[in-house]
Short mmCIF file of C-alpha atoms and ligand atoms in Angstrom, two decimals:
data_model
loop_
_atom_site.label_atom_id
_atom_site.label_comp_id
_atom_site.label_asym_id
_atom_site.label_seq_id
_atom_site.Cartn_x
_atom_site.Cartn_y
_atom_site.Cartn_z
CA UNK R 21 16.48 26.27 -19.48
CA UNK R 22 19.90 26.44 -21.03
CA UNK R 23 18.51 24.68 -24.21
CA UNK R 24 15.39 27.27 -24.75
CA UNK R 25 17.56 30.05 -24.75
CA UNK R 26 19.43 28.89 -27.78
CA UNK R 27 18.72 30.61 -30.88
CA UNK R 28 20.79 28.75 -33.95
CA UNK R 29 22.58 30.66 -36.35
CA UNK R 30 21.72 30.95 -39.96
CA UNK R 31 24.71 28.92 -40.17
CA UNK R 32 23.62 26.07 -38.66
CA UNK R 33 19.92 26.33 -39.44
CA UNK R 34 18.82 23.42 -42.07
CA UNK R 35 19.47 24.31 -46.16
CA UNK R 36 15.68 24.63 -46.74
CA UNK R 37 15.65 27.02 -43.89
CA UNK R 38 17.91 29.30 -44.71
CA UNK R 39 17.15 29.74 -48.41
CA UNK R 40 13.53 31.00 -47.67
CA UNK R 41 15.35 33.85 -46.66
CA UNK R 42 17.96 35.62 -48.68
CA UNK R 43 19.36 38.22 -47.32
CA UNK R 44 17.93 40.96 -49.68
CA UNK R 45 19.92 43.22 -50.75
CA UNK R 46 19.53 46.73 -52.30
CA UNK R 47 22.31 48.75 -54.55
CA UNK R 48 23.12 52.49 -55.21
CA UNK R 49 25.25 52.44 -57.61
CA UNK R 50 26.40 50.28 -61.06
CA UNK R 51 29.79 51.62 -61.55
CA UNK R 52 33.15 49.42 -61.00
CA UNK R 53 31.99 48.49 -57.71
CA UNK R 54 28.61 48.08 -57.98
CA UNK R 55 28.76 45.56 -60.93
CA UNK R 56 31.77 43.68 -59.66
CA UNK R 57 29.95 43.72 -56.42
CA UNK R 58 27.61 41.73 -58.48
CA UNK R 59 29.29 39.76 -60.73
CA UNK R 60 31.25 38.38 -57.35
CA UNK R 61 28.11 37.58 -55.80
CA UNK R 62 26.89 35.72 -58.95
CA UNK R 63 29.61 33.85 -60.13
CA UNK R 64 30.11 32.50 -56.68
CA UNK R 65 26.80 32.33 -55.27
CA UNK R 66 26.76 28.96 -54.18
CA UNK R 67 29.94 28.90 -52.65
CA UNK R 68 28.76 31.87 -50.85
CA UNK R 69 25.71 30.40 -49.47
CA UNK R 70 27.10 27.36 -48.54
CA UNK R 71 29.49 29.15 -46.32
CA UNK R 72 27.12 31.75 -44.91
CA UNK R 73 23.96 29.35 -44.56
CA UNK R 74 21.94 31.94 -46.21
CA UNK R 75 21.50 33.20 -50.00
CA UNK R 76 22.23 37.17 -50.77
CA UNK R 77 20.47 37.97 -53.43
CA UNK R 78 20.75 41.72 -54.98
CA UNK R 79 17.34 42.39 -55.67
CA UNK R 80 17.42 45.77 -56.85
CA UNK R 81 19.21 48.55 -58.05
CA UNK R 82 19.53 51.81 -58.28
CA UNK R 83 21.21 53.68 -61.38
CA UNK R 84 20.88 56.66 -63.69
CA UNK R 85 21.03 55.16 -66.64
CA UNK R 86 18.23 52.07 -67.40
CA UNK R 87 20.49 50.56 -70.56
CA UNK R 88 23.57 50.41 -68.59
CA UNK R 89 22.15 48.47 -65.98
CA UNK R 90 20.31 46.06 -68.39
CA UNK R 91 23.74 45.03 -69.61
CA UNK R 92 25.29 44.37 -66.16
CA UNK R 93 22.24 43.17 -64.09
CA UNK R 94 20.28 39.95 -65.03
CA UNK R 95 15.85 40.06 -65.58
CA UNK R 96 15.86 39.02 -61.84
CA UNK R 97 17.04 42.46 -60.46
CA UNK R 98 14.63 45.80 -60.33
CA UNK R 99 16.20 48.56 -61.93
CA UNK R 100 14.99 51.98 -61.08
CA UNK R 101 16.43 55.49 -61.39
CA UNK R 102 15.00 56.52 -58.12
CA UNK R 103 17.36 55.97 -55.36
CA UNK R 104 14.94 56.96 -52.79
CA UNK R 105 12.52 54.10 -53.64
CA UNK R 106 15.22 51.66 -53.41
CA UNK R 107 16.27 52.78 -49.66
CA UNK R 108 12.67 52.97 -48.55
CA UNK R 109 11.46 49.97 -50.12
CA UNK R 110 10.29 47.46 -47.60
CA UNK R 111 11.48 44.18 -49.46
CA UNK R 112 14.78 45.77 -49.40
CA UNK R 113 17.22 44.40 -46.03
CA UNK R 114 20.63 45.70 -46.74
CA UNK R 115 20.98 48.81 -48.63
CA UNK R 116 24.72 48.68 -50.57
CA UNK R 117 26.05 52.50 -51.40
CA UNK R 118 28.74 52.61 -53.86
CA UNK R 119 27.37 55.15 -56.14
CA UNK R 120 30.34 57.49 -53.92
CA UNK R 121 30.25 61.06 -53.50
CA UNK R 122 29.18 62.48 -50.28
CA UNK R 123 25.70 64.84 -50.72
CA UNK R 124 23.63 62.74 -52.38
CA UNK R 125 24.99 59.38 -50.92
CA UNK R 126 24.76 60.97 -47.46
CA UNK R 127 20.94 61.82 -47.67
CA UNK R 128 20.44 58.33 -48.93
CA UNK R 129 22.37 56.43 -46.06
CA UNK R 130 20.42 58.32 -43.42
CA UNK R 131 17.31 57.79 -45.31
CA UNK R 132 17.87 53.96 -45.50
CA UNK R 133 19.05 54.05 -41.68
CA UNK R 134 16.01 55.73 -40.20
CA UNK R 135 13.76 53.05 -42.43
CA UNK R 136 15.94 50.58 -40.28
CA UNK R 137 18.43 49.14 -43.23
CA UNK R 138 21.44 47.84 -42.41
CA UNK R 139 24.13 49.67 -44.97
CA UNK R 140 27.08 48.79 -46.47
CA UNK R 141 29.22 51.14 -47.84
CA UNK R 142 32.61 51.29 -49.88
CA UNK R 143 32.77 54.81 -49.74
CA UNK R 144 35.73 56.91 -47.65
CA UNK R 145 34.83 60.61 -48.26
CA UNK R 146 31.51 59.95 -46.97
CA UNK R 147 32.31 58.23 -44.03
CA UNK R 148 35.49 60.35 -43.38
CA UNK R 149 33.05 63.46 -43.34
CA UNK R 150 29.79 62.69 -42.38
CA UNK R 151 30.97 59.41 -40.07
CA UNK R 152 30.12 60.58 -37.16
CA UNK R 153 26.52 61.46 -38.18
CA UNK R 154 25.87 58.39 -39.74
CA UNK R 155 27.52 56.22 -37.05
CA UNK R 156 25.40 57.68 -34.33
CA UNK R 157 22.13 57.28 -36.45
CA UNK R 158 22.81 53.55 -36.87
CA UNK R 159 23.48 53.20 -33.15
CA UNK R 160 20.41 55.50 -32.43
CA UNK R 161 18.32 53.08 -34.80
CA UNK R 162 20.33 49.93 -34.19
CA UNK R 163 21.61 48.76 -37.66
CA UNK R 164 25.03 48.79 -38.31
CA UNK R 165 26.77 50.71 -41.05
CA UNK R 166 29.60 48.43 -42.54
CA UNK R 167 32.69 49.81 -44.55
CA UNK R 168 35.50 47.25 -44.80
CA UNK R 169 35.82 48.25 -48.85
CA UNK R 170 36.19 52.05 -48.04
CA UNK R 171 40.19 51.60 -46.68
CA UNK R 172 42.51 49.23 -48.55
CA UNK R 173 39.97 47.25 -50.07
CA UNK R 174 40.86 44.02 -50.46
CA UNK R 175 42.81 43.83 -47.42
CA UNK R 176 40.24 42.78 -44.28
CA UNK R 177 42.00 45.61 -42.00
CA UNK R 178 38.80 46.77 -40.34
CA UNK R 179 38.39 43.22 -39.13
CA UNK R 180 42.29 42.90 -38.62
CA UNK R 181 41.31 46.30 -35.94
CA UNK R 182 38.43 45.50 -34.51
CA UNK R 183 38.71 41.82 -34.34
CA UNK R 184 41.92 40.20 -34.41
CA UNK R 185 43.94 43.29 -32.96
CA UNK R 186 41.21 43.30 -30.17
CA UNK R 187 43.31 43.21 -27.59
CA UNK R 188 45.70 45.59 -28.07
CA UNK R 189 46.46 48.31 -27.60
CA UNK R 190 47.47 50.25 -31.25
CA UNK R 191 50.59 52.49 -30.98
CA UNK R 192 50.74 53.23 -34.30
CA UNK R 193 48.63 52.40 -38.55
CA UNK R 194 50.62 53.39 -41.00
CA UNK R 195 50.48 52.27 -44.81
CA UNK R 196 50.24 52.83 -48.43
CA UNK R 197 46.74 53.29 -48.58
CA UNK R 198 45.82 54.77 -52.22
CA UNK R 199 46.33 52.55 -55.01
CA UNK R 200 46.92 55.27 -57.83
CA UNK R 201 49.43 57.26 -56.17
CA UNK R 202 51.44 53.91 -55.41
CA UNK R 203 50.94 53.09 -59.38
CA UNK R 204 51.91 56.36 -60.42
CA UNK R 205 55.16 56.40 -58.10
CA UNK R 206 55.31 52.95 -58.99
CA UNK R 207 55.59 53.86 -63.02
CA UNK R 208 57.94 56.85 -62.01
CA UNK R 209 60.58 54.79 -60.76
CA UNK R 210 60.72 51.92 -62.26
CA UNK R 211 59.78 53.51 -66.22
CA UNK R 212 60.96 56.74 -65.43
CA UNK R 213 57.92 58.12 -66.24
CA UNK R 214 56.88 61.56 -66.05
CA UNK R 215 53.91 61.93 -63.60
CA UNK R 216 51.63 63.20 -65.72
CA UNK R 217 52.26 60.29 -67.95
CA UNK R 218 52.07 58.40 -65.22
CA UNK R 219 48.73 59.13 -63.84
CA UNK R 220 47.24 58.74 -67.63
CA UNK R 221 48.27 55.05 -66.95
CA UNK R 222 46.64 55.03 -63.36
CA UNK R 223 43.05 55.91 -64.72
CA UNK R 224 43.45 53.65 -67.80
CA UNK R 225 43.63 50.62 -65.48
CA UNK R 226 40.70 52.32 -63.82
CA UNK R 227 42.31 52.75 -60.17
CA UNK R 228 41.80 56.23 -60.12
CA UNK R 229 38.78 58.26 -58.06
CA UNK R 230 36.37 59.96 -60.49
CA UNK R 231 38.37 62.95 -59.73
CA UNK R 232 41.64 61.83 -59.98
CA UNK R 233 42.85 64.52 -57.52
CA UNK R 234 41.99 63.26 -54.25
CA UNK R 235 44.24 60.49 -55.09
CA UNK R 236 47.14 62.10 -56.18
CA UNK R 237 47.02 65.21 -53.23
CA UNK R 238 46.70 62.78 -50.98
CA UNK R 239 42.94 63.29 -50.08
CA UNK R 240 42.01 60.34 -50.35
CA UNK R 241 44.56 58.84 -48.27
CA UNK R 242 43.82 60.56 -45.60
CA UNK R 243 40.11 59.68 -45.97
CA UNK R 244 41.13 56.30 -45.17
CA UNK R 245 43.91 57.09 -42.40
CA UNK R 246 41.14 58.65 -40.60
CA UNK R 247 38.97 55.38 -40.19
CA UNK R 248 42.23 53.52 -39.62
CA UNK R 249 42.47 55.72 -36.78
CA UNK R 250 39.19 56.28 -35.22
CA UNK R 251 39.39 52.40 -35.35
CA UNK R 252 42.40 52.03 -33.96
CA UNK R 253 42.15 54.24 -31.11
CA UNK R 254 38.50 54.55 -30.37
CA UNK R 255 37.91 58.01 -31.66
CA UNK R 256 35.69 60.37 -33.19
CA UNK R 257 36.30 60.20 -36.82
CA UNK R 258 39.77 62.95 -36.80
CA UNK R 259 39.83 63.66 -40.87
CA UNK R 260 39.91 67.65 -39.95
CA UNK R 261 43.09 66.60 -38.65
CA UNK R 262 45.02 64.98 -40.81
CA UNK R 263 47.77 67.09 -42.12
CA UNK R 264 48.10 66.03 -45.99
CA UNK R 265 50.47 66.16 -48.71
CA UNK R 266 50.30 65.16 -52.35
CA UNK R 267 52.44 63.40 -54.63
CA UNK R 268 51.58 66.06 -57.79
CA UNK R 269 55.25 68.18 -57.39
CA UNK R 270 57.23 64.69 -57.26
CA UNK R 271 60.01 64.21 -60.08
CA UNK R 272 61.29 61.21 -61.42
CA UNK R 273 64.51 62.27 -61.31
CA UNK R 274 64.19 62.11 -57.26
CA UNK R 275 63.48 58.65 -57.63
CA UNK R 276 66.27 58.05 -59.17
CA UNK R 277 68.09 59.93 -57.04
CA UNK R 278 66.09 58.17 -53.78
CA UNK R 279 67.09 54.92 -55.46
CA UNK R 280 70.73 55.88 -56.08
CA UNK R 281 70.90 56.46 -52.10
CA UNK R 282 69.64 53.28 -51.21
CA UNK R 283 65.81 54.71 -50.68
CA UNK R 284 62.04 54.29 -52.35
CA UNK R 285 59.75 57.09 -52.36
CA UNK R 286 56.32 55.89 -51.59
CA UNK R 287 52.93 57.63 -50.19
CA UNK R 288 52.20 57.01 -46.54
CA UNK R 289 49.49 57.52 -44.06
CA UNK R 290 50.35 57.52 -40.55
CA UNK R 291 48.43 57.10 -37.20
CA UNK R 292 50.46 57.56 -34.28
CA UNK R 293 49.23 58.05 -30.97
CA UNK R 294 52.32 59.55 -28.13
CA UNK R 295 51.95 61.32 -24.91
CA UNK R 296 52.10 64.50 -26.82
CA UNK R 297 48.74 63.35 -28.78
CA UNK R 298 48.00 61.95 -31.78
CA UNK R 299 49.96 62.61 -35.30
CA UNK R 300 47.93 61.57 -38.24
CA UNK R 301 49.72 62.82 -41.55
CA UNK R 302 49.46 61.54 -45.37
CA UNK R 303 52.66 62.80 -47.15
CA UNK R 304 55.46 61.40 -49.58
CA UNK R 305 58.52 60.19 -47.86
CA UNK R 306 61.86 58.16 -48.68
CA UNK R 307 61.76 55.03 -47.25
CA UNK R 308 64.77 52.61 -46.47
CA UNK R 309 64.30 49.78 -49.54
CA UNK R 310 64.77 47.00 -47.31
CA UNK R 311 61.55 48.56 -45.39
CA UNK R 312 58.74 45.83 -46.02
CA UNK R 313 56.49 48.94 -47.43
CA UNK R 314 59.17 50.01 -49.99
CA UNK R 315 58.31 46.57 -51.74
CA UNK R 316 54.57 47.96 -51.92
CA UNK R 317 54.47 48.54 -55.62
CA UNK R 318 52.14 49.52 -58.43
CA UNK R 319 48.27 49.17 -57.42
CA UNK R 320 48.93 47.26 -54.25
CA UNK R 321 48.54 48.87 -50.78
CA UNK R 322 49.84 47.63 -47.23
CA UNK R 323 49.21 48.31 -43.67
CA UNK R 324 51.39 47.56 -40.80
CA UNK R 325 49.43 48.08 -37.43
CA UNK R 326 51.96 47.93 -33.97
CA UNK R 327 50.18 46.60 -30.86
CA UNK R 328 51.74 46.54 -27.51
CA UNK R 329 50.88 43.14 -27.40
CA UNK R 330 51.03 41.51 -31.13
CA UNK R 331 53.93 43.69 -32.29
CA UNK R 332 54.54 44.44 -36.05
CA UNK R 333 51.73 43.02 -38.08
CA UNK R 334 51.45 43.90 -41.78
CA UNK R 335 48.32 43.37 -44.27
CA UNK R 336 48.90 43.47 -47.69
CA UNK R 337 46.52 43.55 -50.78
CA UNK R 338 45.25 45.15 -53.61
CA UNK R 339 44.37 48.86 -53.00
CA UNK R 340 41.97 49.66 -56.04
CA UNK R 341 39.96 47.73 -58.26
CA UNK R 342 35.93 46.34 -59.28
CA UNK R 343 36.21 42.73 -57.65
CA UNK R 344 39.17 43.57 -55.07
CA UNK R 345 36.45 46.13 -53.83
CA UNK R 346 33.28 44.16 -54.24
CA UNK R 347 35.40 40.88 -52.05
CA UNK R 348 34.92 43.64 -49.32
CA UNK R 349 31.57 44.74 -49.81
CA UNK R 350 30.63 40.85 -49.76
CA UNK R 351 32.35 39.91 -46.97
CA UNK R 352 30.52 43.05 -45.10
CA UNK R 353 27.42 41.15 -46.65
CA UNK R 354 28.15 37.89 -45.17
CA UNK R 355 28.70 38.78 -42.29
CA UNK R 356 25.19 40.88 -42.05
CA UNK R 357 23.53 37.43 -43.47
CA UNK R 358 24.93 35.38 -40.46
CA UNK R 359 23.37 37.97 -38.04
CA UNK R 360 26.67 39.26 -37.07
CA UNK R 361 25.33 43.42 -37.14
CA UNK R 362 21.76 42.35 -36.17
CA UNK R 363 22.04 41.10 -32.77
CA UNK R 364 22.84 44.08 -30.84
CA UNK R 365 24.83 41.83 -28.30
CA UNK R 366 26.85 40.31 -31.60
CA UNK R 367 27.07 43.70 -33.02
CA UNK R 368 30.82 45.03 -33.93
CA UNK R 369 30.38 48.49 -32.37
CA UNK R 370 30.75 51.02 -35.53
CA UNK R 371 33.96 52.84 -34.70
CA UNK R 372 34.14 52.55 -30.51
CA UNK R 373 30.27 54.01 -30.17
CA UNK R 374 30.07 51.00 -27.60
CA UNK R 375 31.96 53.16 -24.72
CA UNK R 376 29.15 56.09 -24.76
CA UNK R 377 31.62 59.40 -26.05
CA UNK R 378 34.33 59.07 -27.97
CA UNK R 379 36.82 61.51 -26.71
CA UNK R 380 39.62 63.01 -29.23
CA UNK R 381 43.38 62.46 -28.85
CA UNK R 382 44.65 66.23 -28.66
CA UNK R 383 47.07 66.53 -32.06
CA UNK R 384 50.70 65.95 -31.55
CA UNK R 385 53.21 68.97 -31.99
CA UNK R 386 54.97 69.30 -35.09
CA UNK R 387 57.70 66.47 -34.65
CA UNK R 388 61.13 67.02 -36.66
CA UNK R 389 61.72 65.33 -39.34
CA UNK R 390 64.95 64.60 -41.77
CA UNK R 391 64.77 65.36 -44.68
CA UNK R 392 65.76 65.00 -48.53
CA UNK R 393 66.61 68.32 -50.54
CA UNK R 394 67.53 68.67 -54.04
CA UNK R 395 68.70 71.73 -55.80
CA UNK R 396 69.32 71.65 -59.86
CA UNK R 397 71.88 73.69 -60.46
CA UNK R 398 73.99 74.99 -63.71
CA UNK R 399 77.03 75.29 -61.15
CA UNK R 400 77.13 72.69 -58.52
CA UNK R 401 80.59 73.44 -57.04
CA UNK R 402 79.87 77.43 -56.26
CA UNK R 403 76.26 75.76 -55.40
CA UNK R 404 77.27 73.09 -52.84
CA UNK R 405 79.43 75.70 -51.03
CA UNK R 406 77.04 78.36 -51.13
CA UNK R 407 74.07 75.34 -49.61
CA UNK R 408 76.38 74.09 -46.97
CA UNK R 409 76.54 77.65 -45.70
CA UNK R 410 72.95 78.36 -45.96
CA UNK R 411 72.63 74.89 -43.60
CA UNK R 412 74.81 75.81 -41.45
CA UNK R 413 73.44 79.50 -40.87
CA UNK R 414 70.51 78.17 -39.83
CA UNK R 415 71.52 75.64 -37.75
CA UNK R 416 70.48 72.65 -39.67
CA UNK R 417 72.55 69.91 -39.16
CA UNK R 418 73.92 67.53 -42.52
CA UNK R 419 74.24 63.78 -42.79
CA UNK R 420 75.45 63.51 -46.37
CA UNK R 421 75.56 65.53 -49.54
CA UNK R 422 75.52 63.90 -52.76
CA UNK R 423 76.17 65.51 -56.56
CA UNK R 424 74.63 63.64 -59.17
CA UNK R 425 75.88 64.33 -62.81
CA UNK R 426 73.96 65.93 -65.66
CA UNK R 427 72.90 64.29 -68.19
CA UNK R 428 74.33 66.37 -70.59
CA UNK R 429 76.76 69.57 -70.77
CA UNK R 430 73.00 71.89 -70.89
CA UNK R 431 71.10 70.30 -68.10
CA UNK R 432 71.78 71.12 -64.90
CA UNK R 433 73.21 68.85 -62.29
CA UNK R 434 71.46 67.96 -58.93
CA UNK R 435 72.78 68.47 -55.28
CA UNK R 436 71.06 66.08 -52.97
CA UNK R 437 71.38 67.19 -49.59
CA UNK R 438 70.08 64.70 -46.18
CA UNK R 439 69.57 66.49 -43.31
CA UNK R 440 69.03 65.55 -39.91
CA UNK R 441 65.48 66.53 -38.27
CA UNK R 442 64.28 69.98 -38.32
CA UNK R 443 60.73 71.19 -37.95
CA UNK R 444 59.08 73.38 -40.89
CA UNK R 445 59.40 76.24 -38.93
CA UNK R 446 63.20 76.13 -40.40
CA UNK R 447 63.04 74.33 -43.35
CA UNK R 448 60.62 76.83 -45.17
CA UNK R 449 62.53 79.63 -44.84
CA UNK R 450 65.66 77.36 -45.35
CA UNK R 451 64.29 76.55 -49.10
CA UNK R 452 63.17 80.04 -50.05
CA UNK R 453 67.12 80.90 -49.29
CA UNK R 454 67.93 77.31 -51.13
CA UNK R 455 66.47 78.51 -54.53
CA UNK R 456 68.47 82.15 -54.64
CA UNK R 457 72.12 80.00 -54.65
CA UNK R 458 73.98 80.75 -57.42
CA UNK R 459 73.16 79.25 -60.64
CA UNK R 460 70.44 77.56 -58.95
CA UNK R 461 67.11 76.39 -61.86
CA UNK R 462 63.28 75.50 -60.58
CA UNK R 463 62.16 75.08 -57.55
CA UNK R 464 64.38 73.23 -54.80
CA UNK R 465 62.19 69.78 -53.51
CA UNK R 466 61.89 68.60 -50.32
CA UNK R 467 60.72 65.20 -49.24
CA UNK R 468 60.69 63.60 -45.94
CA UNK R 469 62.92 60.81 -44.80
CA UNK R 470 60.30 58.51 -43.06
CA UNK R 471 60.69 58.35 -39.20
CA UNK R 472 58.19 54.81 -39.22
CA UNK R 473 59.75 52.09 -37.14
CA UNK R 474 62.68 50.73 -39.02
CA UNK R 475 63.29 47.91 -36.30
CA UNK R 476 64.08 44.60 -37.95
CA UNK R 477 59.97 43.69 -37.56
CA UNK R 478 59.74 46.15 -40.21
CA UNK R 479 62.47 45.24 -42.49
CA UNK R 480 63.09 42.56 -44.75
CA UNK R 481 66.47 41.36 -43.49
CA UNK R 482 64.83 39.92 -40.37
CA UNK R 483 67.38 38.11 -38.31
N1 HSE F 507 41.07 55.52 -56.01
C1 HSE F 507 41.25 54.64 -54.88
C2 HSE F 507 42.72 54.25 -54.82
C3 HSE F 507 40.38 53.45 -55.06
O1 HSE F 507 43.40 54.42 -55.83
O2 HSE F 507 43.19 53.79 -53.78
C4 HSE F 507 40.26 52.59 -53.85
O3 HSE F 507 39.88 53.29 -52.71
#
């Protein structure tokens, strides 16, 4: 009988019902996520169980220091300093990691997986390197592992992938997906700050990583471009692959300079999938300013997904923060409290497990790209010459050149030079010859003109 088979949700179970079962919840971790995760869940407790039919209560915690968590947690909540206790305890339902790192927190995921926890996780590095692992001891055990704060996190795009986008098929992710770097590039340009200034702002706000340099070279990025991708395209987990690029040896003079020429300079993570393969790359790159990602600024991120069937879609959010975070972790919560992650027939399949082997996309060959150079030099008219030579020699093509005053008769002035595409191959040796012009100071830069779709979709002047 149709009617016997029916199983109501939590949802739609009666009040009383429901609330003799929170969902219990266990968390690793007291830092900025942790305690916004539960100040969230506090402050809006009721609203949250009204609209999940269930209560989520965070029962426990682990942390290393006792008077910390006193002043955070309420008299409700076990505190303990042994994170093993709180994974294997049995009163314990979801175990929440956002204590990050990825040897410690790795050990304890597993350990809560094989004592058949569901987890929750905000954390990218581990999940970018020891994914596939965990993934296929979920499956193995049947819990899920849930991670919509690990990549942009306020911005749903895990459910924007694997729900909404569903029917697509993804050409291309690409976004600003740290939200230190964009602050610090941010500051750069608009302040003309320097960037170590700049990044003394970043982690005063808080955005950055404990270790503030897998934000700024890009590592972290590309922590998150690789579950964009394995998302997007139903593959194993590629973070060996990305090819990654800071933002440490950027200038704010080459904002200005970008900005002079019409461009912003922002940190992007692509995910492109061509006959040739896939590309996945995190790297600076001058973007037109009527792009709708050069209007990305200071802590915000933004990711613009191209199906063949939805077109140009673009999420946009906060990138870093303790509640912006902890909205992410919850919503992962929710969902686990409705039984969406327990049924294995309602079960979002972690990451394309549900088609047996993931098979990799072969990388892509280097493609070309354009690019931005910039010389300082103490005599820019013997320097232009001798740089338009040195293009032409080897056989890189020019689109414009542009001299940019100094700013006074002892600095140097700047040659900005756009080229059309060229792989690396050319343009390394191309700067080594750059930097012996004549009268030639520092280092020549290079920075990539970005080759993301630029079609109208993508712009703001959208006619
Ligand atoms: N440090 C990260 C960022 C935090 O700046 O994007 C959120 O992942």
């Amino acid at each position: 009988m149709f009617q016997e088979s029916v199983t109501l949700c939590p949802a739609h179970s009666s009040p009383e019902a429901a609330s003799e079962k929170p969902l219990r919840v266990g968390l690793l971790g007291l830092g900025t996520v942790g305690a916004g995760t539960y100040r969230v869940l506090t402050r809006n407790q009721s609203l949250i169980r009204a609209r999940t039919g269930r209560s989520i209560a965070i029962t426990m915690v682990a942390v290393r220091d006792l008077a910390r968590a006193s002043a955070v947690v309420g008299r409700e909540v076990t505190v303990t300093t042994d994170p093993f206790a709180l994974v294997t305890h049995p009163d314990i339902d979801v175990v929440v990691e956002v204590m990050g790192g990825t040897t410690l927190a790795r050990e304890l995921v597993l350990k809560a997986i094989a004592h058949g926890k569901q987890v929750v996780t905000a954390n990218k590095a581990l999940l970018a390197e020891h994914g596939t692992e965990i993934f296929a001891a979920a499956q193995a055990r049947g819990v899920s592992v849930a991670y919509e704060g690990a990549v942009a996190v306020s911005i749903p795009i895990i459910k924007a992938l694997r729900e909404g986008l569903v029917a697509n098929r993804i050409e291309w992710v690409a976004g600003i997906i740290n939200g230190t770097s964009n602050f610090i590039l941010t500051a750069m340009h608009s302040q003309g700050l320097g960037f170590a200034a700049a990044l003394q702002q970043a982690q005063a706000q808080g955005y950055a990583e404990a270790d503030p340099r897998l934000d700024v070279d890009g590592t972290d990025a590309a922590h998150k471009l690789s579950l964009l991708a394995a998302n997007a395209f139903g593959i194993p987990i590629p973070f060996a692959q990305v090819q990654t690029e800071g933002i440490e040896a950027l200038d704010a003079a080459d904002m200005a300079y970008a900005a002079h020429l019409g461009y912003r300079i922002k940190l992007l993570g692509i995910a492109r999938r061509s006959a040739g393969g896939l590309e996945l790359q995190v790297h600076p790159a001058l973007l037109p300013q009527d792009h709708l990602l050069a209007a990305v600024n200071g802590s915000m991120n933004a990711v613009m997904v191209k199906g063949d069937a939805s077109g140009v879609t673009l999420y946009y959010g906060a990138g870093a923060g303790s509640e912006q975070t902890a909205s992410a972790v919850i919503a992962d919560l929710v969902d686990l409290a409705r039984g969406i992650g327990l049924a294995q027939a309602l079960r979002v399949p972690p990451l394309g497990f549900q088609s047996g082997a993931l098979k990799e996309l072969p990388p892509a060959p280097d493609a070309a790209s354009a690019w931005y150079l910039r010389l300082h030099s103490m005599d820019v008219v013997r320097c232009t010459a001798a740089a338009l030579q040195a293009l032409a020699q080897a056989g890189v093509g020019l689109r414009s050149q542009h001299p940019f005053c100094p700013s006074s008769h002892h600095a140097p002035a700047a040659l900005v030079l756009l080229t059309e595409p060229i792989h690396t191959t050319v343009l390394r040796p191309l700067l080594q010859r750059l930097a012996q012009l004549p009268g030639v100071v520092g280092v020549p830069q290079a920075i990539r003109m970005s080759n993301l779709d630029s079609t109208p979709a993508a712009r703001w002047q959208h006619s």
